[in-house]
Short mmCIF file of C-alpha atoms and ligand atoms in Angstrom, two decimals:
data_model
loop_
_atom_site.label_atom_id
_atom_site.label_comp_id
_atom_site.label_asym_id
_atom_site.label_seq_id
_atom_site.Cartn_x
_atom_site.Cartn_y
_atom_site.Cartn_z
CA UNK A 1 1.84 -71.25 44.38
CA UNK A 2 -1.94 -71.60 44.84
CA UNK A 3 -3.27 -74.02 42.31
CA UNK A 4 -6.13 -72.43 40.39
CA UNK A 5 -9.51 -74.09 40.08
CA UNK A 6 -9.66 -75.19 36.48
CA UNK A 7 -12.69 -75.86 34.31
CA UNK A 8 -11.47 -78.28 31.61
CA UNK A 9 -13.56 -78.31 28.44
CA UNK A 10 -13.72 -81.01 25.78
CA UNK A 11 -16.06 -81.46 22.82
CA UNK A 12 -15.10 -85.12 22.36
CA UNK A 13 -17.07 -87.89 23.98
CA UNK A 14 -14.62 -90.63 22.92
CA UNK A 15 -11.05 -91.03 24.09
CA UNK A 16 -8.31 -90.47 21.52
CA UNK A 17 -4.79 -89.00 21.96
CA UNK A 18 -5.82 -85.51 23.08
CA UNK A 19 -8.32 -86.92 25.57
CA UNK A 20 -5.70 -89.30 27.00
CA UNK A 21 -3.65 -86.21 27.80
CA UNK A 22 -6.65 -84.60 29.47
CA UNK A 23 -7.12 -87.72 31.59
CA UNK A 24 -3.56 -87.26 32.87
CA UNK A 25 -3.74 -83.49 33.31
CA UNK A 26 -7.16 -82.92 34.94
CA UNK A 27 -6.61 -85.06 38.07
CA UNK A 28 -3.47 -83.03 38.83
CA UNK A 29 -5.59 -79.94 39.59
CA UNK A 30 -7.51 -80.20 42.84
CA UNK A 31 -11.01 -78.66 42.99
CA UNK A 32 -11.29 -78.70 39.23
CA UNK A 33 -13.99 -80.12 36.97
CA UNK A 34 -14.54 -81.01 33.36
CA UNK A 35 -17.26 -79.69 31.10
CA UNK A 36 -18.04 -82.09 28.25
CA UNK A 37 -20.31 -81.45 25.27
CA UNK A 38 -21.64 -84.99 25.45
CA UNK A 39 -21.50 -87.90 27.88
CA UNK A 40 -19.52 -90.95 26.78
CA UNK A 41 -16.26 -92.78 27.43
CA UNK A 42 -14.36 -89.59 28.25
CA UNK A 43 -16.88 -88.52 30.90
CA UNK A 44 -16.76 -92.02 32.43
CA UNK A 45 -12.97 -92.07 32.52
CA UNK A 46 -12.83 -88.60 34.10
CA UNK A 47 -15.30 -89.66 36.77
CA UNK A 48 -13.16 -92.75 37.51
CA UNK A 49 -10.29 -90.34 38.21
CA UNK A 50 -12.48 -88.33 40.60
CA UNK A 51 -12.81 -85.37 38.26
CA UNK A 52 -16.38 -84.02 38.57
CA UNK A 53 -18.08 -83.87 35.18
CA UNK A 54 -20.58 -81.28 33.97
CA UNK A 55 -22.34 -82.42 30.78
CA UNK A 56 -23.94 -79.96 28.38
CA UNK A 57 -27.65 -80.22 27.62
CA UNK A 58 -27.06 -78.97 24.08
CA UNK A 59 -23.86 -80.64 22.91
CA UNK A 60 -24.96 -83.83 21.20
CA UNK A 61 -24.22 -84.09 17.47
CA UNK A 62 -21.67 -81.27 17.35
CA UNK A 63 -19.11 -83.86 16.28
CA UNK A 64 -20.75 -83.69 12.86
CA UNK A 65 -19.11 -80.30 12.24
CA UNK A 66 -15.92 -81.43 10.53
CA UNK A 67 -12.68 -79.60 11.06
CA UNK A 68 -12.33 -78.79 7.37
CA UNK A 69 -15.95 -77.75 6.83
CA UNK A 70 -17.11 -74.29 5.78
CA UNK A 71 -18.50 -72.21 8.62
CA UNK A 72 -21.93 -72.10 6.97
CA UNK A 73 -22.09 -75.85 7.60
CA UNK A 74 -22.15 -75.03 11.31
CA UNK A 75 -24.89 -72.38 10.99
CA UNK A 76 -27.85 -74.71 11.74
CA UNK A 77 -26.11 -75.62 14.97
CA UNK A 78 -25.76 -72.00 16.07
CA UNK A 79 -28.56 -72.33 18.65
CA UNK A 80 -26.91 -75.38 20.20
CA UNK A 81 -23.57 -73.61 20.34
CA UNK A 82 -25.10 -70.52 21.94
CA UNK A 83 -26.62 -72.83 24.56
CA UNK A 84 -23.23 -74.34 25.31
CA UNK A 85 -21.59 -70.92 25.59
CA UNK A 86 -24.27 -69.88 28.08
CA UNK A 87 -23.83 -73.07 30.13
CA UNK A 88 -20.07 -72.73 30.04
CA UNK A 89 -20.01 -69.08 31.11
CA UNK A 90 -22.35 -69.90 33.97
CA UNK A 91 -20.23 -72.88 35.08
CA UNK A 92 -16.97 -70.92 34.67
CA UNK A 93 -17.94 -68.47 37.41
CA UNK A 94 -17.10 -71.13 40.00
CA UNK A 95 -13.58 -71.57 38.55
CA UNK A 96 -10.45 -69.47 38.08
CA UNK A 97 -9.62 -70.44 34.52
CA UNK A 98 -11.10 -72.18 31.46
CA UNK A 99 -8.86 -74.82 29.87
CA UNK A 100 -9.96 -75.93 26.39
CA UNK A 101 -8.62 -79.30 25.26
CA UNK A 102 -9.98 -79.36 21.73
CA UNK A 103 -10.53 -76.97 18.88
CA UNK A 104 -14.33 -76.76 19.20
CA UNK A 105 -14.05 -76.48 22.97
CA UNK A 106 -11.62 -73.62 22.43
CA UNK A 107 -13.87 -71.62 20.13
CA UNK A 108 -16.87 -71.84 22.45
CA UNK A 109 -14.65 -71.58 25.53
CA UNK A 110 -13.25 -68.31 24.16
CA UNK A 111 -16.71 -66.73 24.08
CA UNK A 112 -17.46 -68.08 27.55
CA UNK A 113 -14.16 -66.68 28.80
CA UNK A 114 -15.12 -63.20 27.54
CA UNK A 115 -18.59 -63.46 29.11
CA UNK A 116 -17.43 -64.84 32.45
CA UNK A 117 -14.22 -62.76 32.68
CA UNK A 118 -12.14 -65.87 33.24
CA UNK A 119 -8.74 -66.36 31.60
CA UNK A 120 -8.48 -68.96 28.87
CA UNK A 121 -5.89 -71.68 28.26
CA UNK A 122 -5.88 -73.62 25.00
CA UNK A 123 -4.19 -76.99 24.96
CA UNK A 124 -3.69 -77.14 21.21
CA UNK A 125 -3.33 -80.74 20.04
CA UNK A 126 -3.61 -79.98 16.32
CA UNK A 127 -1.39 -78.68 13.59
CA UNK A 128 -3.23 -75.66 12.20
CA UNK A 129 -2.53 -75.87 8.51
CA UNK A 130 -4.35 -76.39 5.20
CA UNK A 131 -4.05 -80.16 5.39
CA UNK A 132 -6.04 -80.32 8.61
CA UNK A 133 -8.44 -77.32 8.57
CA UNK A 134 -10.45 -75.25 6.11
CA UNK A 135 -9.56 -71.57 5.51
CA UNK A 136 -12.38 -70.10 7.59
CA UNK A 137 -11.67 -72.47 10.51
CA UNK A 138 -7.98 -71.54 10.54
CA UNK A 139 -8.69 -67.82 10.44
CA UNK A 140 -11.23 -68.12 13.24
CA UNK A 141 -8.98 -70.21 15.47
CA UNK A 142 -6.03 -67.85 15.10
CA UNK A 143 -8.01 -64.66 15.61
CA UNK A 144 -9.72 -66.15 18.69
CA UNK A 145 -6.36 -67.32 20.06
CA UNK A 146 -4.76 -63.91 19.59
CA UNK A 147 -7.73 -62.13 21.08
CA UNK A 148 -8.89 -64.39 23.93
CA UNK A 149 -6.18 -66.90 24.92
CA UNK A 150 -3.80 -66.22 27.81
CA UNK A 151 -1.74 -69.32 27.13
CA UNK A 152 -1.50 -71.86 24.31
CA UNK A 153 0.08 -75.16 25.35
CA UNK A 154 1.41 -77.24 22.47
CA UNK A 155 2.98 -80.72 22.55
CA UNK A 156 5.72 -80.05 19.99
CA UNK A 157 7.55 -77.36 18.11
CA UNK A 158 5.80 -78.63 14.96
CA UNK A 159 2.49 -77.46 16.47
CA UNK A 160 3.93 -74.15 17.68
CA UNK A 161 5.58 -73.44 14.32
CA UNK A 162 2.33 -74.04 12.44
CA UNK A 163 0.40 -71.87 14.93
CA UNK A 164 2.84 -69.00 14.49
CA UNK A 165 3.04 -69.47 10.69
CA UNK A 166 -0.75 -69.02 10.53
CA UNK A 167 -0.45 -65.72 12.44
CA UNK A 168 -0.73 -66.92 16.07
CA UNK A 169 1.15 -64.78 18.62
CA UNK A 170 4.39 -66.58 19.43
CA UNK A 171 4.51 -65.26 23.01
CA UNK A 172 1.31 -67.16 23.86
CA UNK A 173 2.77 -70.59 23.07
CA UNK A 174 4.60 -72.95 25.43
CA UNK A 175 5.79 -76.36 24.31
CA UNK A 176 5.03 -79.05 26.89
CA UNK A 177 5.42 -82.55 25.39
CA UNK A 178 2.83 -85.20 26.24
CA UNK A 179 3.72 -87.40 29.19
CA UNK A 180 3.36 -91.15 28.89
CA UNK A 181 3.97 -93.73 31.62
CA UNK A 182 3.52 -97.39 30.88
CA UNK A 183 4.45 -100.74 32.31
CA UNK A 184 6.58 -103.05 30.22
CA UNK A 185 5.69 -106.73 30.32
CA UNK A 186 8.80 -108.81 31.08
CA UNK A 187 7.60 -111.78 29.00
CA UNK A 188 9.50 -112.67 25.83
CA UNK A 189 7.91 -111.79 22.49
CA UNK A 190 6.96 -115.39 21.66
CA UNK A 191 5.08 -115.76 24.97
CA UNK A 192 3.27 -112.47 24.45
CA UNK A 193 2.23 -113.49 20.95
CA UNK A 194 0.87 -116.77 22.17
CA UNK A 195 -1.05 -115.05 24.95
CA UNK A 196 -2.46 -112.45 22.56
CA UNK A 197 -3.32 -114.99 19.86
CA UNK A 198 -0.87 -113.50 17.36
CA UNK A 199 0.99 -115.61 14.75
CA UNK A 200 4.70 -116.29 15.02
CA UNK A 201 5.63 -114.69 11.68
CA UNK A 202 7.14 -111.34 10.62
CA UNK A 203 4.56 -109.05 12.19
CA UNK A 204 4.09 -105.29 12.18
CA UNK A 205 1.54 -103.08 13.94
CA UNK A 206 -0.24 -99.79 13.29
CA UNK A 207 -1.69 -98.07 16.36
CA UNK A 208 -3.94 -95.07 15.94
CA UNK A 209 -7.53 -94.19 15.39
CA UNK A 210 -8.76 -95.00 11.90
CA UNK A 211 -8.73 -91.82 9.84
CA UNK A 212 -7.62 -91.01 6.30
CA UNK A 213 -4.83 -88.69 7.45
CA UNK A 214 -3.47 -91.37 9.79
CA UNK A 215 -2.54 -93.27 6.60
CA UNK A 216 -3.53 -96.90 7.27
CA UNK A 217 -4.21 -97.34 3.51
CA UNK A 218 -0.52 -96.70 2.75
CA UNK A 219 0.43 -99.62 4.99
CA UNK A 220 -1.98 -101.94 3.17
CA UNK A 221 -0.46 -100.94 -0.17
CA UNK A 222 3.04 -101.57 1.19
CA UNK A 223 1.98 -104.97 2.57
CA UNK A 224 0.78 -105.99 -0.89
CA UNK A 225 4.45 -105.87 -1.89
CA UNK A 226 5.65 -107.97 1.07
CA UNK A 227 3.97 -111.39 0.81
CA UNK A 228 5.43 -112.80 4.06
CA UNK A 229 4.59 -109.93 6.36
CA UNK A 230 1.51 -109.89 8.63
CA UNK A 231 0.02 -106.84 10.30
CA UNK A 232 -2.28 -105.84 13.13
CA UNK A 233 -4.22 -102.60 12.82
CA UNK A 234 -5.29 -101.34 16.24
CA UNK A 235 -7.79 -98.50 16.66
CA UNK A 236 -11.19 -97.57 15.35
CA UNK A 237 -12.99 -94.70 13.62
CA UNK A 238 -13.73 -92.54 16.65
CA UNK A 239 -14.74 -89.24 15.07
CA UNK A 240 -17.07 -90.06 12.20
CA UNK A 241 -14.48 -91.59 9.86
CA UNK A 242 -16.74 -94.56 9.05
CA UNK A 243 -16.53 -94.06 5.28
CA UNK A 244 -12.75 -94.26 5.39
CA UNK A 245 -12.92 -97.35 7.60
CA UNK A 246 -15.17 -99.06 5.04
CA UNK A 247 -12.89 -98.09 2.17
CA UNK A 248 -9.94 -99.50 4.12
CA UNK A 249 -11.69 -102.86 4.52
CA UNK A 250 -12.49 -102.88 0.81
CA UNK A 251 -8.89 -102.12 -0.08
CA UNK A 252 -7.78 -104.91 2.24
CA UNK A 253 -10.01 -107.37 0.37
CA UNK A 254 -9.06 -106.03 -3.06
CA UNK A 255 -5.37 -106.44 -2.27
CA UNK A 256 -6.00 -109.98 -0.99
CA UNK A 257 -4.65 -109.23 2.47
CA UNK A 258 -7.43 -110.75 4.59
CA UNK A 259 -5.25 -113.63 5.79
CA UNK A 260 -2.39 -111.33 6.76
CA UNK A 261 -4.03 -108.19 8.15
CA UNK A 262 -6.06 -108.29 11.36
CA UNK A 263 -8.16 -105.34 12.44
CA UNK A 264 -8.26 -105.45 16.23
CA UNK A 265 -10.33 -102.32 16.93
CA UNK A 266 -9.94 -100.30 20.11
CA UNK A 267 -7.76 -102.10 22.70
CA UNK A 268 -6.73 -101.48 26.27
CA UNK A 269 -3.56 -103.63 25.99
CA UNK A 270 -1.69 -101.46 23.45
CA UNK A 271 1.72 -101.66 25.20
CA UNK A 272 1.68 -105.50 25.12
CA UNK A 273 0.54 -105.55 21.50
CA UNK A 274 3.33 -103.14 20.64
CA UNK A 275 5.87 -105.30 22.43
CA UNK A 276 4.65 -108.33 20.51
CA UNK A 277 5.24 -106.93 17.01
CA UNK A 278 8.55 -106.66 15.13
CA UNK A 279 7.99 -103.04 14.13
CA UNK A 280 5.52 -100.24 14.77
CA UNK A 281 4.53 -98.28 11.68
CA UNK A 282 3.39 -94.69 12.05
CA UNK A 283 2.10 -93.84 8.58
CA UNK A 284 0.38 -90.41 8.97
CA UNK A 285 0.14 -88.72 5.59
CA UNK A 286 -0.41 -85.24 7.04
CA UNK A 287 1.79 -83.73 9.76
CA UNK A 288 1.27 -85.42 13.12
CA UNK A 289 1.05 -82.93 16.03
CA UNK A 290 2.79 -85.30 18.46
CA UNK A 291 2.22 -89.02 18.05
CA UNK A 292 1.89 -90.69 21.43
CA UNK A 293 2.41 -94.11 19.87
CA UNK A 294 5.96 -93.11 18.88
CA UNK A 295 6.85 -92.65 22.53
CA UNK A 296 4.99 -95.83 23.53
CA UNK A 297 6.96 -97.84 20.97
CA UNK A 298 10.22 -96.37 22.28
CA UNK A 299 9.26 -97.25 25.86
CA UNK A 300 8.53 -100.88 25.02
CA UNK A 301 11.66 -101.19 22.86
CA UNK A 302 10.08 -101.86 19.46
CA UNK A 303 11.59 -100.33 16.29
CA UNK A 304 9.56 -97.61 14.59
CA UNK A 305 9.09 -96.71 10.95
CA UNK A 306 7.50 -93.29 10.74
CA UNK A 307 6.61 -90.81 8.06
CA UNK A 308 8.93 -87.84 8.08
CA UNK A 309 6.44 -85.16 8.97
CA UNK A 310 5.08 -83.19 11.92
CA UNK A 311 6.73 -83.92 15.26
CA UNK A 312 8.25 -87.32 14.32
CA UNK A 313 11.84 -86.03 14.07
CA UNK A 314 11.52 -84.22 17.41
CA UNK A 315 10.62 -87.46 19.16
CA UNK A 316 12.50 -90.19 17.33
CA UNK A 317 16.20 -90.56 16.81
CA UNK A 318 18.60 -92.85 15.00
CA UNK A 319 16.76 -95.98 16.16
CA UNK A 320 13.87 -95.06 13.84
CA UNK A 321 13.48 -95.21 10.07
CA UNK A 322 11.83 -92.27 8.31
CA UNK A 323 9.89 -92.51 5.07
CA UNK A 324 8.15 -89.99 2.84
CA UNK A 325 4.43 -89.60 3.73
CA UNK A 326 2.12 -91.50 1.39
CA UNK A 327 4.97 -93.41 -0.31
CA UNK A 328 4.05 -97.11 -0.14
CA UNK A 329 7.17 -98.20 -2.09
CA UNK A 330 9.45 -96.44 0.37
CA UNK A 331 7.49 -97.96 3.27
CA UNK A 332 7.75 -101.48 1.78
CA UNK A 333 11.48 -100.98 1.31
CA UNK A 334 11.96 -99.73 4.90
CA UNK A 335 9.93 -102.64 6.27
CA UNK A 336 11.89 -105.16 4.26
CA UNK A 337 15.09 -103.74 5.74
CA UNK A 338 13.94 -103.48 9.38
CA UNK A 339 12.54 -107.03 9.28
CA UNK A 340 15.73 -108.48 7.78
CA UNK A 341 18.69 -109.81 9.76
CA UNK A 342 21.04 -107.20 8.36
CA UNK A 343 18.76 -104.16 8.75
CA UNK A 344 17.40 -105.07 12.19
CA UNK A 345 17.70 -102.25 14.77
CA UNK A 346 20.25 -103.21 17.44
CA UNK A 347 19.24 -103.72 21.07
CA UNK A 348 21.61 -100.96 22.19
CA UNK A 349 19.86 -98.36 20.01
CA UNK A 350 16.47 -99.54 21.30
CA UNK A 351 17.64 -99.35 24.92
CA UNK A 352 18.88 -95.79 24.33
CA UNK A 353 15.55 -94.84 22.79
CA UNK A 354 13.72 -96.27 25.80
CA UNK A 355 15.97 -94.36 28.18
CA UNK A 356 15.43 -91.11 26.27
CA UNK A 357 11.66 -91.60 26.17
CA UNK A 358 11.39 -92.30 29.89
CA UNK A 359 13.45 -89.27 30.87
CA UNK A 360 11.80 -86.86 28.41
CA UNK A 361 8.14 -87.88 28.48
CA UNK A 362 7.09 -88.59 32.06
CA UNK A 363 3.50 -87.85 33.10
CA UNK A 364 4.71 -86.23 36.36
CA UNK A 365 6.96 -83.76 34.52
CA UNK A 366 4.14 -82.83 32.14
CA UNK A 367 1.72 -82.26 35.03
CA UNK A 368 4.23 -80.04 36.87
CA UNK A 369 5.02 -77.93 33.83
CA UNK A 370 1.37 -77.50 32.92
CA UNK A 371 0.48 -76.55 36.50
CA UNK A 372 3.25 -73.91 36.54
CA UNK A 373 2.19 -72.37 33.24
CA UNK A 374 -1.52 -72.41 34.10
CA UNK A 375 -0.78 -70.74 37.46
CA UNK A 376 1.30 -68.04 35.80
CA UNK A 377 -1.29 -67.38 33.10
CA UNK A 378 -4.14 -67.29 35.60
CA UNK A 379 -2.40 -65.05 38.10
CA UNK A 380 -1.18 -62.57 35.53
CA UNK A 381 -4.53 -62.27 33.74
CA UNK A 382 -6.48 -59.08 34.40
CA UNK A 383 -9.89 -59.71 35.98
C1 GLC B 401 -3.96 -85.44 18.89
C2 GLC B 401 -2.87 -85.49 17.85
C3 GLC B 401 -1.77 -86.48 18.22
C4 GLC B 401 -1.28 -86.21 19.65
C5 GLC B 401 -2.45 -86.13 20.62
C6 GLC B 401 -2.00 -85.67 21.99
O1 GLC B 401 -4.68 -86.63 18.94
O2 GLC B 401 -3.40 -85.85 16.58
O3 GLC B 401 -0.67 -86.35 17.35
O4 GLC B 401 -0.42 -87.25 20.04
O5 GLC B 401 -3.40 -85.18 20.17
O6 GLC B 401 -1.40 -84.39 21.97
#
């Protein structure tokens, strides 16, 4: 199997879940490169992994086109986008295949693929439905996928099902779950808390970027009903969700939670923080395409309370507690139970979850499967 030369494409300059996957996938393809719309953390991290980076001259500010916006909103940026398509088609001539890692990268990558006669892979990290995208965006994504894509990689059957339900061709899609490797700290919880400056009280954690659909507000409302419970909120507003972040802070004050809720921002020690809390809450109010933090929590042996939507049931098992999305009463009730002596999740169930996560979600396995599928798609594509 000759490994194709891949041109990875990402619109994002920051690193969130989808970009973490890219950082694991790109280095597995020798002689490949990444085309980014804008320089930033992602470009720096790719370079650290020896992936050559090509940065667009026209890409800055494209983040302002929201995923649920009308297409007319993007019209003033048409010149910029045309510039990117031209740059991409030129760059793609040195590669065998274009691999789009985000929705905007896919749409522009599709045009570049047609112009450069290179096959196109879409690593689809989103659930294409009404909750996440506007009508015009959904129609455009699906028609481009059906017309231009040779392969659509998805991380879960929740993503594939939504893609097909919107009219995407089922035969394009392959489910390859995200791979996550992490090192577990052997220190006991109390030691970790001391080291991390966390209080020795009932403590929960929320780990995701700050965004309305990630549901941090529901956790605050649940905490208002649990006067003894403290919480750390890890993550920041990476993709223009500043208004929501402000409203979250205001809600925190209004509910009188300032002494119990700590916003820690973006952190590089997520596994240790997860190990240090009594439960990880995954409160997404709209369907979550995968949810890397679910796997991370399993790997470090911390119980999870997750909303019952998206891929959560594919990943979690009996060790987890499921609640209805957006239901702060149900969340408070579940937290009360998991934090109590009687409702505490047993160590055997947690060990099983850890075992399942490490056998199902290895980075190596993900890289191998993606390489196989990309090879097949590239070799069978007409030139
Ligand atoms: C996106 C999704 C998230 C997933 C990640 C990696 O960030 O929102 O659910 O874990 O991509 O696929």
